[in-house]
Amino acid sequence: MTILVVAEHENGAVAPATLNTVAAAAKIGGDIHVLVAGQNVGGVAESAAKIAGVAKVLVADNAAYAHALPENVAPLLVELAKGYSHVLAPATTNGKNILPRVAALLDVDQISEIIAVESADTFKRPIYAGNAIATVQSSAAVKVITVRTTGFDAVAAEGGSAAVETVAAAHDAGKSAFVGEELAKSDRPELTAAKIVVSGGRGMGNGDNFKHLYALADKLGAAVGASRAAVDAGFVPNDMQVGQTGKIVAPQLYIAVGISGAIQHLAGMKDSKVIVAINKDEEAPIFQVADYGLVADLFEAVPELEKLV
Amino acid sequence: MKVLVAVKRVVDYNVKVRVKADNSGVDLANVKMSMNPFCEIAVEEAVRLKEKGVASEIVVVSIGPTAAQEQLRTALALGADRAILVEAADELNSLAVAKALKAVVDKEQPQLVILGKQAIDSDNNQTGQMLAALTGYAQGTFASKVELAGDKLNVTREIDGGLQTVALNLPAIVTTDLRLNEPRYASLPNIMKAKKKPLETVTPDALGVSLASTNTTIKVEAPAARSAGIKVKSVAELVEKLKNEAKVI
């Protein structure tokens, strides 16, 4: 049994999500190979080779694979997949974009966002916004799976010494082209990997008021998230959204400020170790999952909290 | 251009579902069903394309039980021209749905297919990508903006770090994110008119599609319950608890 893990990388470095995906692969058991596809990814391949538990790194370095266009990367994966029992990718936007295309080309069903490995062919995954957990068995020759990164503890980024092998295959479907991107810049830790997350909702009132949360987050070394209401109201950019349709986080501490706690938001954060809710409405559903609740005006409570921590 | 929109009948997004006692699934008896929210956005986008003169005809399709006719009628009331129901069992896997949609695409030859990015019941986020694979078309997933630029479709996508824009050759597949648009409500006259719009029913057999799957759901369980904790009286007490009791700061 050999497992192929599709590496997530950005700015010439392996993204942390790759380490959680390798951890899921290790639970399945067998040799783990990592594919690094992209343009000028020699450095990424070198760091991928150091990941603990990885036996081999495959590098597909080609202009066609830049920006991970699924029309080009999927055929590459299909070509490689035939030698593997499992193909895994993190359930990032890239993984979700590419892997179902691979599964369909292999004529197999995919299993999305697994949170646990029961055996080599049986996995657990959340459905209905995390309100039910399904155990799913796959009879496919090649099992195509995306991994919810918060379900698995990351393996060590150092300590391995895998061989690096070049994959010559170049697939350029010529059906799509990258035009541009607009990335949100932040000095704070990455939302999905942060140990502490401070999130704001509609109760923040406007985008300017998020400065209270930024100040608190900076003091705690935390990332800042948001509910859909805050994103839709234009307070903050959408890549900060936590929930069923945004990012899934499971930090040590999640502080929900001015967030009512709709099902869709809870789907993205209810596996946090400790949840704190600050809300002036004591009937807000968020208090039903919060370990510590404070019924108070957030504009008084948040600055005070910032002073005391 | 002709636009095909796929819609799914799912449990209403406000319903808190309960897992059945025998762990065979969730209990959907007497539960409010609606059009999947992402599918509503897909219908709205198609209607806007028609209003801009880009789309000439909107065909809406659903693969599911007879009752999914309700959701197709809703789409017709929102502005779709005609509907197709591929009558099949509930709870199909994404690949089976993608195969049925591929058969409809082969027949209808749309220039653009719009789907929601995921259904809020199975949370798979697969069907659009799989349909793109089966048809060989380009895909613009998680779209927050769709624009026709000459013979290409420019799609702005929501990615983890922000936004990305790709140019796709037509025909193409687009899946919608929540921020693509704000769906309209159907007016009563439009709901009445929708009853007269054509709704064709076909079977997967007639389309020559097999709905077999490589995935089997063995059981469905309730997630570990998280119970309410305590309410603190002041910020000072909160900080004290976080430091000494939970030890997280």
Coordinates of C-alpha atoms in Angstrom, one line a residue:
Chain A
M1 CA 0.0 0.0 0.0
T2 CA 1.4 3.3 -1.1
I3 CA -0.2 6.7 -0.5
L4 CA 0.2 9.8 -2.5
V5 CA -0.2 13.1 -0.7
V6 CA -0.7 16.2 -2.8
A7 CA 1.4 19.0 -1.1
E8 CA -0.1 22.4 -0.5
H9 CA 2.5 25.1 -0.9
E10 CA 2.6 28.8 -1.1
N11 CA 5.4 31.4 -1.6
G12 CA 8.0 28.6 -2.1
A13 CA 7.2 26.8 1.2
V14 CA 5.2 23.8 2.2
A15 CA 2.0 24.9 3.8
P16 CA 1.2 23.5 7.3
A17 CA -1.9 21.8 5.9
T18 CA 0.4 19.3 4.2
L19 CA 1.8 18.2 7.6
N20 CA -1.7 17.3 8.9
T21 CA -2.5 15.4 5.6
V22 CA 0.7 13.4 6.0
A23 CA -0.5 12.6 9.5
A24 CA -3.7 11.2 8.1
A25 CA -1.8 9.2 5.6
A26 CA 0.4 7.8 8.4
K27 CA -2.8 6.6 10.2
I28 CA -3.8 4.7 7.0
G29 CA -0.4 3.0 7.0
G30 CA 2.0 2.2 4.2
D31 CA 4.6 4.2 2.3
I32 CA 3.9 7.9 1.9
H33 CA 4.9 9.8 -1.2
V34 CA 4.4 13.5 -1.6
L35 CA 3.7 15.2 -4.9
V36 CA 4.9 18.8 -5.3
A37 CA 3.4 20.3 -8.4
G38 CA 4.0 23.9 -9.5
Q39 CA 6.4 26.2 -11.1
N40 CA 9.9 26.7 -9.6
V41 CA 9.1 24.4 -6.7
G42 CA 12.6 23.0 -6.1
G43 CA 12.8 24.6 -2.7
V44 CA 9.3 23.2 -1.7
A45 CA 10.4 19.7 -2.8
E46 CA 13.5 20.0 -0.6
S47 CA 11.5 21.0 2.5
A48 CA 8.9 18.3 1.7
A49 CA 11.7 15.7 1.7
K50 CA 12.4 16.6 5.3
I51 CA 8.8 15.9 6.5
A52 CA 8.8 13.1 9.0
G53 CA 7.5 9.8 7.6
V54 CA 7.7 10.7 3.9
A55 CA 9.4 8.0 1.8
K56 CA 9.6 9.8 -1.5
V57 CA 8.9 13.2 -3.0
L58 CA 7.8 13.6 -6.6
V59 CA 8.4 16.9 -8.2
A60 CA 6.4 18.1 -11.2
D61 CA 8.0 21.5 -12.1
N62 CA 6.3 23.0 -15.1
A63 CA 4.7 26.3 -16.0
A64 CA 1.5 24.5 -16.7
Y65 CA 1.2 23.6 -13.0
A66 CA 1.6 27.2 -11.7
H67 CA -1.4 28.4 -9.7
A68 CA -2.6 24.8 -9.4
L69 CA -5.1 25.1 -12.3
P70 CA -7.2 21.9 -12.0
E71 CA -7.5 21.4 -15.7
N72 CA -3.7 20.8 -15.8
V73 CA -3.0 19.3 -12.4
A74 CA -5.8 16.7 -12.5
P75 CA -4.5 14.8 -15.5
L76 CA -1.0 14.7 -13.9
L77 CA -2.6 13.2 -10.7
V78 CA -4.6 10.7 -12.8
E79 CA -1.5 9.5 -14.5
L80 CA 0.3 9.1 -11.2
A81 CA -2.6 7.7 -9.2
K82 CA -2.6 4.3 -11.0
G83 CA 0.4 3.2 -8.9
Y84 CA -1.2 4.2 -5.5
S85 CA -3.9 2.8 -3.2
H86 CA -4.8 6.3 -1.9
V87 CA -4.5 9.9 -3.1
L88 CA -4.9 12.4 -0.3
A89 CA -5.0 16.2 -0.3
P90 CA -5.7 18.7 2.4
A91 CA -9.3 20.1 2.3
T92 CA -8.0 23.5 1.3
T93 CA -9.6 25.4 -1.6
N94 CA -6.9 23.9 -3.8
G95 CA -7.5 20.4 -2.6
K96 CA -11.3 20.8 -2.9
N97 CA -10.8 22.3 -6.4
I98 CA -8.6 19.6 -7.8
L99 CA -9.3 16.2 -6.2
P100 CA -13.0 15.7 -7.2
R101 CA -11.8 16.3 -10.8
V102 CA -9.2 13.5 -10.3
A103 CA -11.8 11.2 -8.7
A104 CA -14.2 11.5 -11.6
L105 CA -11.5 10.9 -14.2
L106 CA -10.6 7.7 -12.2
D107 CA -14.3 6.9 -12.1
V108 CA -14.4 6.6 -8.3
D109 CA -16.4 8.5 -5.7
Q110 CA -14.4 10.8 -3.4
I111 CA -14.6 11.0 0.3
S112 CA -14.5 14.7 1.4
E113 CA -13.0 16.2 4.6
I114 CA -12.3 13.1 6.7
I115 CA -11.7 13.7 10.4
A116 CA -10.7 10.1 11.3
V117 CA -9.3 7.0 9.8
E118 CA -11.0 3.8 10.9
S119 CA -9.1 1.5 8.6
A120 CA -7.5 1.6 5.2
D121 CA -10.9 1.8 3.5
T122 CA -13.2 3.3 6.2
F123 CA -13.2 6.9 7.3
K124 CA -15.3 9.3 9.4
R125 CA -16.5 12.6 8.0
P126 CA -18.9 15.3 9.2
I127 CA -22.2 16.0 7.3
Y128 CA -25.1 18.4 7.8
A129 CA -22.7 21.2 8.9
G130 CA -21.1 18.9 11.4
N131 CA -24.4 17.9 13.1
A132 CA -23.8 14.3 12.1
I133 CA -20.8 12.1 11.6
A134 CA -20.9 9.6 8.8
T135 CA -18.7 6.5 8.6
V136 CA -18.0 5.8 5.0
Q137 CA -16.4 2.8 3.3
S138 CA -14.8 3.0 -0.1
S139 CA -14.4 0.0 -2.5
A140 CA -12.5 2.1 -5.0
A141 CA -9.2 0.7 -6.3
V142 CA -7.7 4.2 -5.7
K143 CA -9.2 5.9 -2.8
V144 CA -9.4 9.7 -3.4
I145 CA -9.8 11.6 -0.1
T146 CA -9.5 15.2 1.2
V147 CA -8.4 15.6 4.8
R148 CA -9.9 18.1 7.2
T149 CA -6.6 19.4 8.7
T150 CA -8.0 20.2 12.1
G151 CA -8.9 16.5 12.5
F152 CA -5.2 15.4 12.6
D153 CA -2.2 16.6 14.5
A154 CA 0.6 17.8 12.2
V155 CA 3.7 15.5 11.8
A156 CA 7.1 17.1 12.3
A157 CA 8.3 19.3 9.5
E158 CA 11.9 18.2 10.1
G159 CA 13.6 14.8 10.6
G160 CA 12.8 13.0 7.4
S161 CA 15.1 12.4 4.5
A162 CA 13.1 11.3 1.5
A163 CA 14.5 10.8 -2.0
V164 CA 13.4 13.4 -4.5
E165 CA 12.3 12.2 -7.9
T166 CA 11.4 14.3 -10.9
V167 CA 8.2 13.7 -12.8
A168 CA 8.5 14.6 -16.5
A169 CA 4.9 14.5 -17.5
A170 CA 3.6 17.9 -18.6
H171 CA -0.2 18.3 -19.1
D172 CA -1.4 21.6 -20.4
A173 CA -5.1 21.3 -21.3
G174 CA -5.1 24.9 -22.6
K175 CA -8.6 25.4 -21.3
S176 CA -8.0 27.9 -18.5
A177 CA -5.5 30.6 -17.6
F178 CA -4.5 32.4 -14.5
V179 CA -5.4 36.1 -14.7
G180 CA -4.5 37.5 -11.3
E181 CA -4.9 37.3 -7.6
E182 CA -5.6 39.5 -4.7
L183 CA -4.3 38.2 -1.4
A184 CA -5.1 39.6 2.0
K185 CA -2.0 40.6 3.8
S186 CA -1.6 39.9 7.5
D187 CA 1.2 39.7 10.1
R188 CA -1.0 37.6 12.4
P189 CA -0.8 33.8 12.5
E190 CA -2.7 31.9 9.8
L191 CA -6.3 31.4 10.8
T192 CA -6.5 27.6 10.4
A193 CA -3.2 27.0 12.2
A194 CA -3.5 29.5 15.0
K195 CA -3.5 28.4 18.7
I196 CA -5.9 31.2 19.6
V197 CA -8.6 32.7 17.4
V198 CA -10.5 35.9 18.2
S199 CA -13.7 36.2 16.0
G200 CA -16.1 39.0 15.5
G201 CA -19.7 39.0 14.3
R202 CA -22.5 41.4 13.4
G203 CA -22.3 42.8 16.9
M204 CA -19.0 44.6 15.9
G205 CA -21.2 47.1 14.2
N206 CA -18.6 48.2 11.5
G207 CA -15.2 47.3 10.1
D208 CA -13.5 50.0 12.1
N209 CA -14.5 48.4 15.4
F210 CA -12.5 45.3 14.4
K211 CA -9.5 47.3 15.6
H212 CA -10.5 46.3 19.2
L213 CA -10.2 42.6 18.2
Y214 CA -6.9 43.2 16.4
A215 CA -5.5 44.8 19.5
L216 CA -6.6 41.9 21.6
A217 CA -5.4 39.3 19.1
D218 CA -2.0 41.0 18.9
K219 CA -1.6 40.8 22.7
L220 CA -2.6 37.1 22.6
G221 CA -0.6 36.2 19.4
A222 CA -4.0 35.2 18.0
A223 CA -5.5 35.1 14.5
V224 CA -8.7 37.0 13.8
G225 CA -11.8 35.4 12.3
A226 CA -15.3 36.5 11.5
S227 CA -18.8 35.2 11.1
R228 CA -20.6 35.3 7.8
A229 CA -22.7 38.3 9.0
A230 CA -19.5 40.3 9.5
V231 CA -18.1 39.4 6.1
D232 CA -21.4 40.0 4.2
A233 CA -21.7 43.4 5.9
G234 CA -18.3 44.2 4.5
F235 CA -16.6 44.6 7.9
V236 CA -13.7 42.3 6.9
P237 CA -12.6 40.3 3.8
N238 CA -14.1 36.9 3.2
D239 CA -11.0 34.8 3.8
M240 CA -11.5 35.5 7.5
Q241 CA -14.8 33.7 7.5
V242 CA -15.1 30.8 9.9
G243 CA -17.9 28.3 9.3
Q244 CA -19.4 25.6 7.1
T245 CA -18.7 27.6 4.0
G246 CA -15.6 29.4 5.3
K247 CA -12.6 28.0 7.2
I248 CA -12.7 25.2 9.8
V249 CA -10.7 26.0 12.9
A250 CA -10.0 24.0 16.1
P251 CA -7.7 26.2 18.2
Q252 CA -6.9 25.9 21.9
L253 CA -8.9 29.0 22.6
Y254 CA -11.7 30.5 20.5
I255 CA -13.1 33.8 21.6
A256 CA -16.4 34.7 19.9
V257 CA -17.3 38.3 20.2
G258 CA -20.7 39.6 19.1
I259 CA -21.5 36.3 17.3
S260 CA -24.9 34.8 17.9
G261 CA -23.8 31.2 17.1
A262 CA -25.7 30.1 14.0
I263 CA -25.4 26.4 13.0
Q264 CA -23.3 27.4 10.0
H265 CA -20.8 29.2 12.2
L266 CA -20.6 26.5 14.9
A267 CA -19.7 24.0 12.1
G268 CA -16.4 25.9 11.7
M269 CA -15.3 26.2 15.3
K270 CA -17.1 23.7 17.7
D271 CA -14.0 21.5 17.9
S272 CA -12.1 24.2 19.6
K273 CA -10.7 23.2 23.0
V274 CA -12.0 26.1 25.0
I275 CA -14.7 28.4 23.7
V276 CA -15.4 31.9 25.2
A277 CA -18.4 33.9 24.2
I278 CA -18.8 37.6 24.8
N279 CA -22.3 38.7 23.8
K280 CA -24.9 41.1 25.3
D281 CA -27.8 38.8 24.4
E282 CA -27.8 36.1 27.1
E283 CA -30.2 34.0 24.9
A284 CA -27.6 33.8 22.1
P285 CA -27.1 30.1 21.0
I286 CA -23.3 30.6 21.2
F287 CA -23.7 30.3 25.0
Q288 CA -24.9 26.7 24.6
V289 CA -21.4 25.7 23.4
A290 CA -19.3 28.2 25.3
D291 CA -17.1 27.0 28.2
Y292 CA -17.0 30.5 29.5
G293 CA -19.7 33.0 28.7
L294 CA -19.7 36.7 29.5
V295 CA -22.9 38.6 29.1
A296 CA -21.6 42.1 28.5
D297 CA -21.3 45.0 26.0
L298 CA -18.3 43.9 23.8
F299 CA -17.2 47.6 23.5
E300 CA -16.5 47.6 27.2
A301 CA -15.5 44.0 27.7
V302 CA -12.9 43.6 24.8
P303 CA -10.7 46.7 25.7
E304 CA -10.8 45.6 29.3
L305 CA -9.9 42.0 28.3
E306 CA -7.0 43.4 26.3
K307 CA -5.7 45.3 29.3
L308 CA -5.9 42.3 31.6
V309 CA -4.3 39.6 29.5
Chain B
M1 CA -25.9 31.4 -24.7
K2 CA -27.8 28.6 -23.1
V3 CA -27.2 28.2 -19.4
L4 CA -27.9 25.0 -17.4
V5 CA -28.3 25.3 -13.7
A6 CA -28.4 22.3 -11.3
V7 CA -30.4 22.6 -8.1
K8 CA -30.7 20.2 -5.1
R9 CA -33.6 19.7 -2.7
V10 CA -32.1 19.6 0.8
V11 CA -33.2 20.0 4.4
D12 CA -33.7 23.7 5.1
Y13 CA -30.6 25.4 6.4
N14 CA -32.2 26.5 9.7
V15 CA -33.2 23.0 10.7
K16 CA -31.1 21.3 13.3
V17 CA -31.1 17.7 12.1
R18 CA -31.4 14.7 14.4
V19 CA -29.6 11.4 13.8
K20 CA -31.9 8.4 13.7
A21 CA -31.7 6.0 16.7
D22 CA -30.6 3.1 14.5
N23 CA -27.7 5.2 13.1
S24 CA -28.8 4.7 9.5
G25 CA -29.0 8.4 8.7
V26 CA -30.6 11.6 9.8
D27 CA -34.3 11.9 10.4
L28 CA -35.8 13.8 7.4
A29 CA -39.5 12.8 8.1
N30 CA -41.6 15.9 8.5
V31 CA -38.6 18.2 8.2
K32 CA -38.8 21.4 6.1
M33 CA -37.1 21.0 2.8
S34 CA -35.8 23.8 0.6
M35 CA -33.6 24.6 -2.4
N36 CA -29.9 24.3 -1.3
P37 CA -28.7 27.9 -0.6
F38 CA -25.8 27.7 -3.0
C39 CA -28.1 26.5 -5.8
E40 CA -30.4 29.5 -5.2
I41 CA -27.3 31.7 -5.9
A42 CA -26.6 29.7 -9.1
V43 CA -30.2 30.3 -10.3
E44 CA -29.9 34.0 -9.5
E45 CA -26.7 34.3 -11.4
A46 CA -28.2 32.6 -14.5
V47 CA -31.2 35.0 -14.3
R48 CA -28.9 38.0 -14.0
L49 CA -26.9 36.8 -17.1
K50 CA -30.2 36.6 -18.9
E51 CA -31.2 40.1 -17.8
K52 CA -27.8 41.3 -19.1
G53 CA -28.6 39.7 -22.5
V54 CA -25.7 37.2 -22.1
A55 CA -27.9 34.1 -21.5
S56 CA -30.7 33.3 -24.0
E57 CA -32.2 30.4 -22.2
I58 CA -32.0 29.0 -18.7
V59 CA -32.6 25.3 -18.2
V60 CA -32.8 24.1 -14.6
V61 CA -32.2 20.5 -13.7
S62 CA -32.5 18.4 -10.5
I63 CA -31.6 14.8 -9.9
G64 CA -33.6 13.4 -7.0
P65 CA -37.0 12.3 -5.8
T66 CA -40.4 13.4 -7.3
A67 CA -40.7 16.0 -4.6
A68 CA -37.7 17.9 -6.1
Q69 CA -40.3 19.2 -8.6
E70 CA -41.1 21.8 -5.9
Q71 CA -37.5 23.2 -6.0
L72 CA -37.6 23.1 -9.8
R73 CA -40.9 25.1 -9.8
T74 CA -39.2 27.6 -7.4
A75 CA -36.3 28.0 -9.9
L76 CA -38.9 28.5 -12.7
A77 CA -40.6 31.2 -10.6
L78 CA -37.2 32.9 -10.1
G79 CA -36.7 33.1 -13.9
A80 CA -35.6 29.8 -15.4
D81 CA -37.3 29.0 -18.7
R82 CA -37.8 25.2 -18.3
A83 CA -36.9 22.4 -16.0
I84 CA -35.8 18.8 -16.2
L85 CA -36.1 16.3 -13.3
V86 CA -34.0 13.2 -13.4
E87 CA -36.0 11.0 -11.1
A88 CA -33.9 9.0 -8.8
A89 CA -33.5 7.9 -5.2
D90 CA -32.5 10.3 -2.5
E91 CA -28.9 10.5 -1.3
L92 CA -27.1 9.8 -4.4
N93 CA -23.3 10.2 -4.3
S94 CA -21.7 13.1 -6.2
L95 CA -20.2 11.0 -9.0
A96 CA -23.7 9.6 -9.9
V97 CA -25.2 13.1 -9.9
A98 CA -22.3 14.3 -12.1
K99 CA -22.9 11.4 -14.5
A100 CA -26.6 12.2 -14.8
L101 CA -25.7 15.9 -15.3
K102 CA -23.2 14.9 -18.0
A103 CA -26.0 13.1 -19.9
V104 CA -28.2 16.2 -19.7
V105 CA -25.3 18.4 -20.8
D106 CA -24.7 16.1 -23.8
K107 CA -28.4 16.5 -24.8
E108 CA -28.8 20.2 -24.1
Q109 CA -25.3 21.5 -25.1
P110 CA -25.3 24.5 -22.8
Q111 CA -22.4 27.0 -23.0
L112 CA -22.3 27.4 -19.3
V113 CA -23.3 25.1 -16.4
I114 CA -23.8 26.8 -13.0
L115 CA -23.9 24.7 -9.8
G116 CA -23.7 25.5 -6.1
K117 CA -20.2 24.9 -4.6
Q118 CA -21.6 22.4 -2.1
A119 CA -24.9 21.0 -0.8
I120 CA -25.5 21.8 2.9
D121 CA -26.6 18.2 3.6
S122 CA -23.7 16.0 2.3
D123 CA -21.2 18.9 2.4
N124 CA -19.2 17.1 -0.4
N125 CA -18.2 20.0 -2.6
Q126 CA -17.6 17.6 -5.5
T127 CA -20.3 17.6 -8.1
G128 CA -19.3 20.7 -10.2
Q129 CA -15.6 19.6 -10.4
M130 CA -16.7 16.0 -11.3
L131 CA -19.0 17.3 -14.0
A132 CA -16.1 19.4 -15.4
A133 CA -13.9 16.3 -15.4
L134 CA -16.5 14.2 -17.2
T135 CA -17.3 16.8 -19.8
G136 CA -13.7 17.9 -20.2
Y137 CA -14.7 21.5 -19.6
A138 CA -12.8 24.1 -17.6
Q139 CA -14.0 24.8 -14.1
G140 CA -14.4 28.0 -12.1
T141 CA -15.2 26.9 -8.5
F142 CA -16.2 29.0 -5.5
A143 CA -17.0 31.9 -7.8
S144 CA -17.7 35.3 -6.3
K145 CA -17.8 37.1 -9.7
V146 CA -18.5 35.9 -13.2
E147 CA -18.0 38.0 -16.3
L148 CA -18.0 37.3 -20.0
A149 CA -14.9 38.8 -21.6
G150 CA -15.0 38.1 -25.4
D151 CA -15.0 34.4 -25.9
K152 CA -13.7 33.7 -22.4
L153 CA -15.4 33.6 -19.0
N154 CA -13.5 35.5 -16.3
V155 CA -14.3 33.9 -12.9
T156 CA -13.1 35.4 -9.6
R157 CA -12.7 32.7 -7.1
E158 CA -12.6 32.7 -3.3
I159 CA -9.4 31.0 -2.3
D160 CA -7.8 30.5 1.2
G161 CA -5.6 33.6 1.0
G162 CA -8.1 35.9 -0.7
L163 CA -9.3 36.0 -4.3
Q164 CA -8.0 34.6 -7.6
T165 CA -9.2 35.3 -11.1
V166 CA -9.0 32.7 -13.9
A167 CA -10.1 33.0 -17.6
L168 CA -12.0 29.9 -18.8
N169 CA -12.7 28.7 -22.3
L170 CA -16.4 28.1 -23.0
P171 CA -18.2 25.9 -22.5
A172 CA -17.4 26.0 -18.8
I173 CA -18.6 24.9 -15.4
V174 CA -19.0 27.4 -12.6
T175 CA -19.7 26.7 -8.9
T176 CA -21.1 29.5 -6.7
D177 CA -19.8 30.8 -3.5
L178 CA -22.1 32.7 -1.1
R179 CA -20.9 36.1 -2.1
L180 CA -21.6 35.8 -5.8
N181 CA -25.0 37.5 -5.4
E182 CA -28.0 38.0 -3.3
P183 CA -30.9 35.8 -4.5
R184 CA -34.2 37.5 -5.2
Y185 CA -37.6 36.3 -3.8
A186 CA -40.2 34.8 -6.2
S187 CA -43.2 37.0 -6.5
L188 CA -46.7 35.5 -6.4
P189 CA -47.5 36.2 -10.1
N190 CA -44.2 34.6 -11.1
I191 CA -45.0 31.6 -8.9
M192 CA -48.3 31.3 -10.7
K193 CA -46.6 31.7 -14.1
A194 CA -44.0 29.0 -13.2
K195 CA -46.8 26.4 -12.9
K196 CA -47.3 26.7 -16.7
K197 CA -43.6 26.4 -17.6
P198 CA -42.4 23.1 -19.0
L199 CA -41.1 20.5 -16.6
E200 CA -39.8 17.3 -18.2
T201 CA -39.2 14.1 -16.2
V202 CA -36.7 11.5 -17.3
T203 CA -35.2 8.4 -15.7
P204 CA -31.5 7.7 -15.3
D205 CA -32.1 4.6 -17.4
A206 CA -33.4 6.7 -20.3
L207 CA -30.3 8.8 -20.0
G208 CA -28.2 5.6 -20.0
V209 CA -26.6 6.4 -16.7
S210 CA -25.6 4.1 -13.9
L211 CA -25.9 5.5 -10.4
A212 CA -23.7 2.9 -8.7
S213 CA -21.2 4.2 -6.2
T214 CA -17.8 3.1 -4.8
N215 CA -18.8 4.6 -1.4
T216 CA -21.0 3.1 1.2
T217 CA -22.2 4.9 4.3
I218 CA -21.9 2.4 7.1
K219 CA -23.4 4.5 9.9
V220 CA -24.3 8.0 10.9
E221 CA -23.8 9.1 14.5
A222 CA -24.5 12.3 16.4
P223 CA -21.3 14.2 17.1
A224 CA -19.9 14.3 20.6
A225 CA -22.1 16.7 22.5
R226 CA -20.6 19.9 23.7
S227 CA -22.4 21.2 26.8
A228 CA -22.7 24.7 28.0
G229 CA -20.1 25.8 30.5
I230 CA -20.4 28.6 33.0
K231 CA -21.2 32.2 32.8
V232 CA -18.7 34.5 34.4
K233 CA -19.6 37.9 35.9
S234 CA -16.7 40.0 34.9
V235 CA -13.8 40.3 32.5
A236 CA -11.4 39.9 35.5
E237 CA -13.1 36.6 36.4
L238 CA -12.9 35.5 32.7
V239 CA -9.1 36.2 32.6
E240 CA -8.6 34.4 35.9
K241 CA -10.5 31.3 34.6
L242 CA -8.6 31.2 31.3
K243 CA -5.3 31.5 33.1
N244 CA -5.8 29.2 36.0
E245 CA -8.6 26.8 35.2
A246 CA -8.4 26.3 31.4
K247 CA -4.7 27.3 31.2
V248 CA -5.1 28.5 27.6
I249 CA -3.5 31.9 28.0

